[in-house]
Amino acid sequence: MSLTRKTVAKTIYAKESEIIFTSCGTEANNMALMSVLHRKNRGNRIITTTIEHPSVLETAKRLEAMGFEVIYLKPDKSGVVSLTDLENALNDKTLLVSIMLVNNEIGSIQPIADAVRLTKAKAHNAYFHCDAVQAFGKMPINVQKLGVDMLTASAHKIHGPKGVGFLYKSQKCHIAPFITGGGQESGMRSGTEAVPLIAGLLGAIEDLPNLETTLLKMREVYNYAKQRLIENDIAVINSFDEGLPYILNISVLGYKSETLLHFLENKQIFVSSGSACAKGNQSYVLKEMGLSDKHIDSMLRISFCMDTTMDDINALCDALTTAKSQIRKV
Ligand code: PLP
């Protein structure tokens, strides 16, 4: 277990003792947010964004209902939050700032290192948590350089098993455990460890390619997809080039996401109409970015992985062209 923990820690430039294995990213996010309960004597403000994953947003709402003051920062039209807004929201009573590294629907990257610097300068009691589920294993992450106190990752986003993730908790960060019991994970997360799943996480990490070179390859795939979708008048692009090239968010204007989704599914092409965790609802992320209902109702989120090829993109574009000729417009 020690060697495994060491290998996991190394991927984000952390120490072995700073990794807490959890059952998933959701649990790690809950652990980070709920930690404010034991620090109530130092303040009551939490700052997050309106485009976090539900595992952060719903937990923030729960804390709000318990009396904490939660400030939700709104993104600009490219899906990035403003550092000035963060600076204005920070005060001495701030206990926690939680901002994701990469958004799961649009791929936007938040300026975490700058946000941490601001937080540390203006809010002396605040810990900084970063949900890096969409970034881990896809872009280099260095917790020392980012300066975060806590960071969440999950195995199934990098071809690892479902049901395992981890929370990085800096040795300088002192929080109480969320799950108590037999004292596993240095007392921070009791419960018998899911050793086979943790081994699966290790396997996924060992199989990771060089992140920088793969990012360059993914940028080519992303650009090719974007070019084909625009040139063939298939869709408009909602993602921004500054984002992570693993997530391409598009709108096939005039066609309903769900109908397109099922059409593609029949051709063994699997995309999504927003976050898997927000099925059936309009995308709150696109809404927060100020996109129109027309864009939101026809939105598809295309997730790439390191194995995605140009042939896959061609198949997607051809299928969407066929869909547009066969599906009735709304
Ligand atoms: N955070 C983000 C940004 C995600 O995209 C997800 C899952 O899609 C999670 C958290 C939750 O991770 P898990 O599925 O491991 O609970």
CSV table of C-alpha atoms and ligand atoms in Angstrom, one decimal:
chain,number,residue,atom,x,y,z
A,1,MET,CA,0.0,0.0,0.0
A,2,SER,CA,2.8,2.3,0.9
A,3,LEU,CA,4.4,2.0,-2.6
A,4,THR,CA,1.1,2.6,-4.2
A,5,ARG,CA,0.4,5.7,-2.2
A,6,LYS,CA,3.9,6.9,-3.0
A,7,THR,CA,3.3,6.5,-6.8
A,8,VAL,CA,-0.1,8.2,-6.6
A,9,ALA,CA,1.4,11.1,-4.6
A,10,LYS,CA,4.3,11.5,-7.1
A,11,THR,CA,1.9,12.2,-10.0
A,12,ILE,CA,0.9,15.5,-8.3
A,13,TYR,CA,4.2,16.2,-6.6
A,14,ALA,CA,2.7,15.4,-3.1
A,15,LYS,CA,4.0,13.3,-0.2
A,16,GLU,CA,2.8,9.8,0.4
A,17,SER,CA,1.3,10.9,3.8
A,18,GLU,CA,-0.8,13.6,1.9
A,19,ILE,CA,-2.9,11.1,0.0
A,20,ILE,CA,-6.3,9.9,1.4
A,21,PHE,CA,-8.0,7.2,-0.7
A,22,THR,CA,-11.7,7.6,-0.9
A,23,SER,CA,-14.6,5.8,-2.7
A,24,CYS,CA,-14.8,8.5,-5.4
A,25,GLY,CA,-14.3,12.1,-6.3
A,26,THR,CA,-17.7,12.9,-4.8
A,27,GLU,CA,-16.6,11.7,-1.4
A,28,ALA,CA,-13.3,13.6,-1.6
A,29,ASN,CA,-15.2,16.8,-2.5
A,30,ASN,CA,-17.6,16.2,0.4
A,31,MET,CA,-14.8,15.6,2.8
A,32,ALA,CA,-13.1,18.9,1.8
A,33,LEU,CA,-16.2,21.0,2.0
A,34,MET,CA,-17.7,19.5,5.2
A,35,SER,CA,-14.3,20.2,6.9
A,36,VAL,CA,-15.6,23.7,7.6
A,37,LEU,CA,-18.0,22.2,10.2
A,38,HIS,CA,-15.1,21.7,12.6
A,39,ARG,CA,-13.6,25.1,12.0
A,40,LYS,CA,-16.7,27.2,12.7
A,41,ASN,CA,-15.0,29.1,15.4
A,42,ARG,CA,-12.8,30.8,12.8
A,43,GLY,CA,-15.4,32.1,10.4
A,44,ASN,CA,-18.5,31.2,8.4
A,45,ARG,CA,-17.8,32.1,4.8
A,46,ILE,CA,-17.3,29.6,1.9
A,47,ILE,CA,-16.5,30.7,-1.6
A,48,THR,CA,-17.1,28.5,-4.6
A,49,THR,CA,-18.3,29.0,-8.2
A,50,THR,CA,-21.7,28.5,-9.9
A,51,ILE,CA,-20.3,25.9,-12.3
A,52,GLU,CA,-18.8,23.4,-9.9
A,53,HIS,CA,-19.8,19.7,-10.1
A,54,PRO,CA,-22.9,18.8,-8.1
A,55,SER,CA,-20.8,17.1,-5.5
A,56,VAL,CA,-19.5,20.5,-4.6
A,57,LEU,CA,-22.6,22.6,-5.3
A,58,GLU,CA,-25.0,20.4,-3.4
A,59,THR,CA,-22.7,20.1,-0.5
A,60,ALA,CA,-22.3,23.9,-0.5
A,61,LYS,CA,-26.1,24.2,-0.4
A,62,ARG,CA,-26.2,21.8,2.5
A,63,LEU,CA,-23.7,23.9,4.4
A,64,GLU,CA,-25.7,27.1,3.5
A,65,ALA,CA,-28.8,25.4,5.1
A,66,MET,CA,-26.7,24.8,8.2
A,67,GLY,CA,-26.0,28.6,8.5
A,68,PHE,CA,-22.8,29.1,6.5
A,69,GLU,CA,-22.6,32.0,4.1
A,70,VAL,CA,-21.8,30.7,0.7
A,71,ILE,CA,-20.6,33.1,-2.1
A,72,TYR,CA,-21.0,31.6,-5.6
A,73,LEU,CA,-18.7,33.2,-8.2
A,74,LYS,CA,-20.1,33.5,-11.7
A,75,PRO,CA,-18.0,32.7,-14.8
A,76,ASP,CA,-17.6,35.0,-17.7
A,77,LYS,CA,-18.8,33.9,-21.2
A,78,SER,CA,-15.8,31.6,-21.6
A,79,GLY,CA,-16.5,29.7,-18.4
A,80,VAL,CA,-13.7,31.3,-16.3
A,81,VAL,CA,-14.3,33.0,-13.0
A,82,SER,CA,-12.9,36.5,-12.3
A,83,LEU,CA,-10.0,36.9,-9.9
A,84,THR,CA,-11.4,40.4,-9.0
A,85,ASP,CA,-14.7,38.8,-8.0
A,86,LEU,CA,-12.8,36.3,-5.8
A,87,GLU,CA,-10.7,39.1,-4.3
A,88,ASN,CA,-13.9,41.1,-3.5
A,89,ALA,CA,-15.5,38.0,-1.9
A,90,LEU,CA,-12.5,37.1,0.3
A,91,ASN,CA,-12.5,38.3,3.9
A,92,ASP,CA,-11.2,37.3,7.3
A,93,LYS,CA,-14.2,35.1,8.0
A,94,THR,CA,-13.5,32.9,4.9
A,95,LEU,CA,-13.0,29.3,5.9
A,96,LEU,CA,-12.8,27.7,2.5
A,97,VAL,CA,-12.4,28.4,-1.2
A,98,SER,CA,-13.4,25.6,-3.5
A,99,ILE,CA,-12.7,26.1,-7.2
A,100,MET,CA,-12.4,23.4,-9.8
A,101,LEU,CA,-9.4,23.1,-12.1
A,102,VAL,CA,-11.2,22.0,-15.3
A,103,ASN,CA,-15.0,22.3,-15.8
A,104,ASN,CA,-16.6,19.0,-16.8
A,105,GLU,CA,-19.0,20.4,-19.3
A,106,ILE,CA,-17.1,23.1,-21.1
A,107,GLY,CA,-13.5,22.3,-20.4
A,108,SER,CA,-12.6,25.8,-19.2
A,109,ILE,CA,-9.5,26.0,-16.9
A,110,GLN,CA,-9.6,28.2,-13.8
A,111,PRO,CA,-6.6,30.2,-12.7
A,112,ILE,CA,-6.0,28.2,-9.6
A,113,ALA,CA,-2.4,29.3,-8.7
A,114,ASP,CA,-3.5,33.0,-8.8
A,115,ALA,CA,-6.7,32.3,-6.9
A,116,VAL,CA,-4.7,30.5,-4.2
A,117,ARG,CA,-2.2,33.5,-3.9
A,118,LEU,CA,-5.1,35.9,-3.5
A,119,THR,CA,-6.8,33.6,-1.0
A,120,LYS,CA,-3.7,33.3,1.1
A,121,ALA,CA,-3.1,37.0,1.0
A,122,LYS,CA,-6.6,38.1,2.0
A,123,ALA,CA,-8.1,35.3,4.1
A,124,HIS,CA,-5.7,34.0,6.7
A,125,ASN,CA,-8.1,31.3,8.0
A,126,ALA,CA,-9.0,29.9,4.6
A,127,TYR,CA,-8.1,26.6,3.1
A,128,PHE,CA,-8.1,26.3,-0.7
A,129,HIS,CA,-9.7,23.1,-2.2
A,130,CYS,CA,-9.6,22.3,-5.9
A,131,ASP,CA,-11.7,19.7,-7.7
A,132,ALA,CA,-9.3,18.3,-10.2
A,133,VAL,CA,-11.3,15.3,-11.3
A,134,GLN,CA,-11.4,16.4,-15.0
A,135,ALA,CA,-7.7,17.5,-15.0
A,136,PHE,CA,-6.0,14.6,-13.2
A,137,GLY,CA,-4.1,12.4,-15.7
A,138,LYS,CA,-4.8,14.8,-18.5
A,139,MET,CA,-2.7,17.8,-17.7
A,140,PRO,CA,0.3,18.1,-15.4
A,141,ILE,CA,-0.7,19.0,-11.9
A,142,ASN,CA,1.8,20.1,-9.3
A,143,VAL,CA,0.2,20.8,-5.9
A,144,GLN,CA,3.3,22.6,-4.7
A,145,LYS,CA,3.1,25.1,-7.6
A,146,LEU,CA,-0.6,25.5,-7.4
A,147,GLY,CA,-0.3,26.0,-3.6
A,148,VAL,CA,-3.7,24.2,-2.9
A,149,ASP,CA,-4.4,22.8,0.5
A,150,MET,CA,-6.7,20.0,-0.8
A,151,LEU,CA,-7.2,18.5,-4.3
A,152,THR,CA,-9.7,15.9,-5.5
A,153,ALA,CA,-9.1,13.2,-8.2
A,154,SER,CA,-11.0,10.2,-9.4
A,155,ALA,CA,-9.8,7.0,-11.1
A,156,HIS,CA,-12.5,6.4,-13.6
A,157,LYS,CA,-11.7,9.5,-15.6
A,158,ILE,CA,-8.3,8.0,-16.5
A,159,HIS,CA,-9.5,4.5,-17.5
A,160,GLY,CA,-9.2,3.3,-13.9
A,161,PRO,CA,-12.0,1.5,-12.0
A,162,LYS,CA,-15.2,3.2,-10.8
A,163,GLY,CA,-15.5,3.6,-7.1
A,164,VAL,CA,-12.1,4.9,-6.1
A,165,GLY,CA,-10.6,8.4,-5.9
A,166,PHE,CA,-8.4,10.4,-3.5
A,167,LEU,CA,-8.1,13.6,-1.7
A,168,TYR,CA,-4.7,15.3,-1.5
A,169,LYS,CA,-4.5,17.0,1.8
A,170,SER,CA,-1.4,19.1,2.4
A,171,GLN,CA,0.5,18.3,5.6
A,172,LYS,CA,-0.1,21.9,6.6
A,173,CYS,CA,-3.8,21.5,6.3
A,174,HIS,CA,-5.6,20.5,9.5
A,175,ILE,CA,-9.1,19.2,9.1
A,176,ALA,CA,-11.2,16.7,10.9
A,177,PRO,CA,-12.2,13.4,9.2
A,178,PHE,CA,-15.6,13.2,7.5
A,179,ILE,CA,-15.9,9.4,8.1
A,180,THR,CA,-14.9,8.2,11.5
A,181,GLY,CA,-14.4,4.6,12.7
A,182,GLY,CA,-11.4,2.3,12.7
A,183,GLY,CA,-8.9,5.0,11.9
A,184,GLN,CA,-7.7,3.9,8.4
A,185,GLU,CA,-6.0,6.4,6.1
A,186,SER,CA,-4.2,7.9,9.1
A,187,GLY,CA,-7.5,8.5,10.8
A,188,MET,CA,-8.8,10.7,8.0
A,189,ARG,CA,-11.1,8.2,6.3
A,190,SER,CA,-12.1,5.2,8.3
A,191,GLY,CA,-13.4,2.0,6.6
A,192,THR,CA,-11.6,-0.9,5.2
A,193,GLU,CA,-9.7,0.2,2.1
A,194,ALA,CA,-10.9,-1.0,-1.3
A,195,VAL,CA,-7.5,-2.5,-2.1
A,196,PRO,CA,-8.4,-4.0,-5.5
A,197,LEU,CA,-9.8,-0.6,-6.6
A,198,ILE,CA,-6.8,1.2,-5.3
A,199,ALA,CA,-4.6,-1.2,-7.3
A,200,GLY,CA,-6.7,-0.4,-10.3
A,201,LEU,CA,-6.1,3.3,-9.8
A,202,LEU,CA,-2.4,2.5,-9.6
A,203,GLY,CA,-2.6,0.6,-12.8
A,204,ALA,CA,-4.3,3.5,-14.6
A,205,ILE,CA,-1.6,5.8,-13.4
A,206,GLU,CA,1.1,3.5,-14.5
A,207,ASP,CA,-0.5,3.4,-17.9
A,208,LEU,CA,-0.7,7.1,-18.3
A,209,PRO,CA,1.1,8.5,-21.3
A,210,ASN,CA,3.4,11.5,-21.2
A,211,LEU,CA,0.9,14.2,-20.4
A,212,GLU,CA,2.6,17.1,-22.4
A,213,THR,CA,2.9,15.1,-25.6
A,214,THR,CA,-0.6,13.7,-25.3
A,215,LEU,CA,-1.9,17.2,-24.7
A,216,LEU,CA,-0.4,18.3,-28.0
A,217,LYS,CA,-2.0,15.3,-29.8
A,218,MET,CA,-5.4,16.0,-28.2
A,219,ARG,CA,-5.1,19.7,-29.3
A,220,GLU,CA,-4.8,18.4,-32.9
A,221,VAL,CA,-7.8,16.1,-32.4
A,222,TYR,CA,-9.8,19.0,-30.9
A,223,ASN,CA,-8.8,21.4,-33.6
A,224,TYR,CA,-9.7,18.9,-36.3
A,225,ALA,CA,-13.1,18.2,-34.8
A,226,LYS,CA,-13.8,21.9,-34.4
A,227,GLN,CA,-12.7,22.7,-38.0
A,228,ARG,CA,-14.9,19.9,-39.5
A,229,LEU,CA,-17.9,20.8,-37.4
A,230,ILE,CA,-17.7,24.5,-38.4
A,231,GLU,CA,-16.7,24.1,-42.1
A,232,ASN,CA,-19.4,21.5,-42.7
A,233,ASP,CA,-21.9,23.7,-40.9
A,234,ILE,CA,-22.7,20.9,-38.5
A,235,ALA,CA,-22.6,22.8,-35.2
A,236,VAL,CA,-21.4,25.8,-33.3
A,237,ILE,CA,-18.7,25.5,-30.8
A,238,ASN,CA,-19.3,26.5,-27.2
A,239,SER,CA,-15.9,25.6,-25.7
A,240,PHE,CA,-13.0,28.0,-25.9
A,241,ASP,CA,-9.5,27.2,-27.2
A,242,GLU,CA,-7.9,28.1,-23.8
A,243,GLY,CA,-9.7,25.2,-22.2
A,244,LEU,CA,-8.5,21.6,-21.9
A,245,PRO,CA,-8.7,19.9,-25.4
A,246,TYR,CA,-10.4,16.8,-23.9
A,247,ILE,CA,-13.8,18.4,-23.8
A,248,LEU,CA,-15.6,19.9,-26.8
A,249,ASN,CA,-18.9,21.4,-26.1
A,250,ILE,CA,-21.1,22.1,-29.2
A,251,SER,CA,-24.6,23.1,-30.1
A,252,VAL,CA,-26.4,21.6,-33.2
A,253,LEU,CA,-28.8,24.5,-33.4
A,254,GLY,CA,-32.4,23.5,-34.2
A,255,TYR,CA,-32.0,19.9,-33.0
A,256,LYS,CA,-32.7,18.6,-29.5
A,257,SER,CA,-29.8,17.2,-27.6
A,258,GLU,CA,-31.6,14.1,-26.4
A,259,THR,CA,-32.7,13.2,-30.0
A,260,LEU,CA,-29.2,13.6,-31.3
A,261,LEU,CA,-27.8,11.7,-28.4
A,262,HIS,CA,-30.0,8.6,-29.1
A,263,PHE,CA,-29.3,8.9,-32.9
A,264,LEU,CA,-25.6,8.8,-32.2
A,265,GLU,CA,-26.0,6.0,-29.6
A,266,ASN,CA,-27.5,3.8,-32.3
A,267,LYS,CA,-24.3,4.3,-34.2
A,268,GLN,CA,-22.2,3.3,-31.2
A,269,ILE,CA,-21.1,6.9,-30.7
A,270,PHE,CA,-21.5,8.0,-27.1
A,271,VAL,CA,-21.6,11.7,-26.2
A,272,SER,CA,-23.5,13.4,-23.5
A,273,SER,CA,-26.0,16.3,-23.2
A,274,GLY,CA,-24.2,17.9,-20.2
A,275,SER,CA,-22.9,16.4,-17.1
A,276,ALA,CA,-23.8,12.8,-16.5
A,277,CYS,CA,-24.8,13.9,-13.0
A,278,ALA,CA,-27.3,16.4,-14.3
A,279,LYS,CA,-29.3,14.2,-16.6
A,280,GLY,CA,-32.6,15.6,-17.8
A,281,ASN,CA,-31.9,19.1,-16.7
A,282,GLN,CA,-30.8,22.0,-18.8
A,283,SER,CA,-27.0,22.6,-18.4
A,284,TYR,CA,-26.5,25.1,-15.6
A,285,VAL,CA,-23.0,25.6,-16.7
A,286,LEU,CA,-24.0,27.0,-20.2
A,287,LYS,CA,-26.7,29.0,-18.5
A,288,GLU,CA,-24.2,30.6,-16.2
A,289,MET,CA,-22.0,31.4,-19.2
A,290,GLY,CA,-24.9,33.3,-20.6
A,291,LEU,CA,-25.7,31.1,-23.6
A,292,SER,CA,-29.2,31.1,-25.0
A,293,ASP,CA,-31.9,28.4,-24.5
A,294,LYS,CA,-31.4,27.7,-28.3
A,295,HIS,CA,-27.8,26.8,-27.6
A,296,ILE,CA,-28.4,25.0,-24.4
A,297,ASP,CA,-31.3,22.8,-25.7
A,298,SER,CA,-29.1,21.6,-28.6
A,299,MET,CA,-25.9,21.1,-26.7
A,300,LEU,CA,-23.7,18.0,-26.9
A,301,ARG,CA,-20.6,17.5,-24.8
A,302,ILE,CA,-18.0,15.4,-26.6
A,303,SER,CA,-15.3,13.9,-24.3
A,304,PHE,CA,-12.1,12.7,-25.9
A,305,CYS,CA,-9.7,10.3,-24.5
A,306,MET,CA,-6.0,9.7,-25.3
A,307,ASP,CA,-7.1,7.0,-27.7
A,308,THR,CA,-9.5,9.2,-29.8
A,309,THR,CA,-8.4,9.3,-33.4
A,310,MET,CA,-9.2,11.5,-36.4
A,311,ASP,CA,-11.3,8.5,-37.7
A,312,ASP,CA,-13.5,8.8,-34.6
A,313,ILE,CA,-14.0,12.5,-35.3
A,314,ASN,CA,-14.9,11.7,-39.0
A,315,ALA,CA,-17.4,9.1,-37.8
A,316,LEU,CA,-18.9,11.6,-35.4
A,317,CYS,CA,-19.2,14.4,-38.0
A,318,ASP,CA,-20.6,12.1,-40.6
A,319,ALA,CA,-23.2,10.7,-38.1
A,320,LEU,CA,-24.2,14.3,-37.1
A,321,THR,CA,-24.6,15.2,-40.8
A,322,THR,CA,-26.9,12.2,-41.3
A,323,ALA,CA,-28.8,13.0,-38.2
A,324,LYS,CA,-29.5,16.5,-39.4
A,325,SER,CA,-30.9,15.1,-42.7
A,326,GLN,CA,-33.1,12.6,-40.9
A,327,ILE,CA,-34.3,14.2,-37.7
A,328,ARG,CA,-37.1,16.7,-37.6
A,329,LYS,CA,-36.0,20.2,-36.5
A,330,VAL,CA,-37.7,21.6,-33.4
B,1,PLP,N1,-16.0,16.6,-10.1
B,1,PLP,C1,-16.0,16.6,-11.4
B,1,PLP,C2,-15.5,17.9,-12.1
B,1,PLP,C3,-16.5,15.5,-12.1
B,1,PLP,O1,-16.6,15.6,-13.5
B,1,PLP,C4,-17.0,14.4,-11.5
B,1,PLP,C5,-17.5,13.2,-12.2
B,1,PLP,O2,-17.9,13.3,-13.3
B,1,PLP,C6,-16.9,14.4,-10.1
B,1,PLP,C7,-16.4,15.5,-9.4
B,1,PLP,C8,-17.3,13.2,-9.3
B,1,PLP,O3,-16.4,12.2,-9.3
B,1,PLP,P1,-16.9,10.6,-9.0
B,1,PLP,O4,-17.7,10.2,-10.2
B,1,PLP,O5,-15.6,9.9,-8.9
B,1,PLP,O6,-17.7,10.7,-7.8
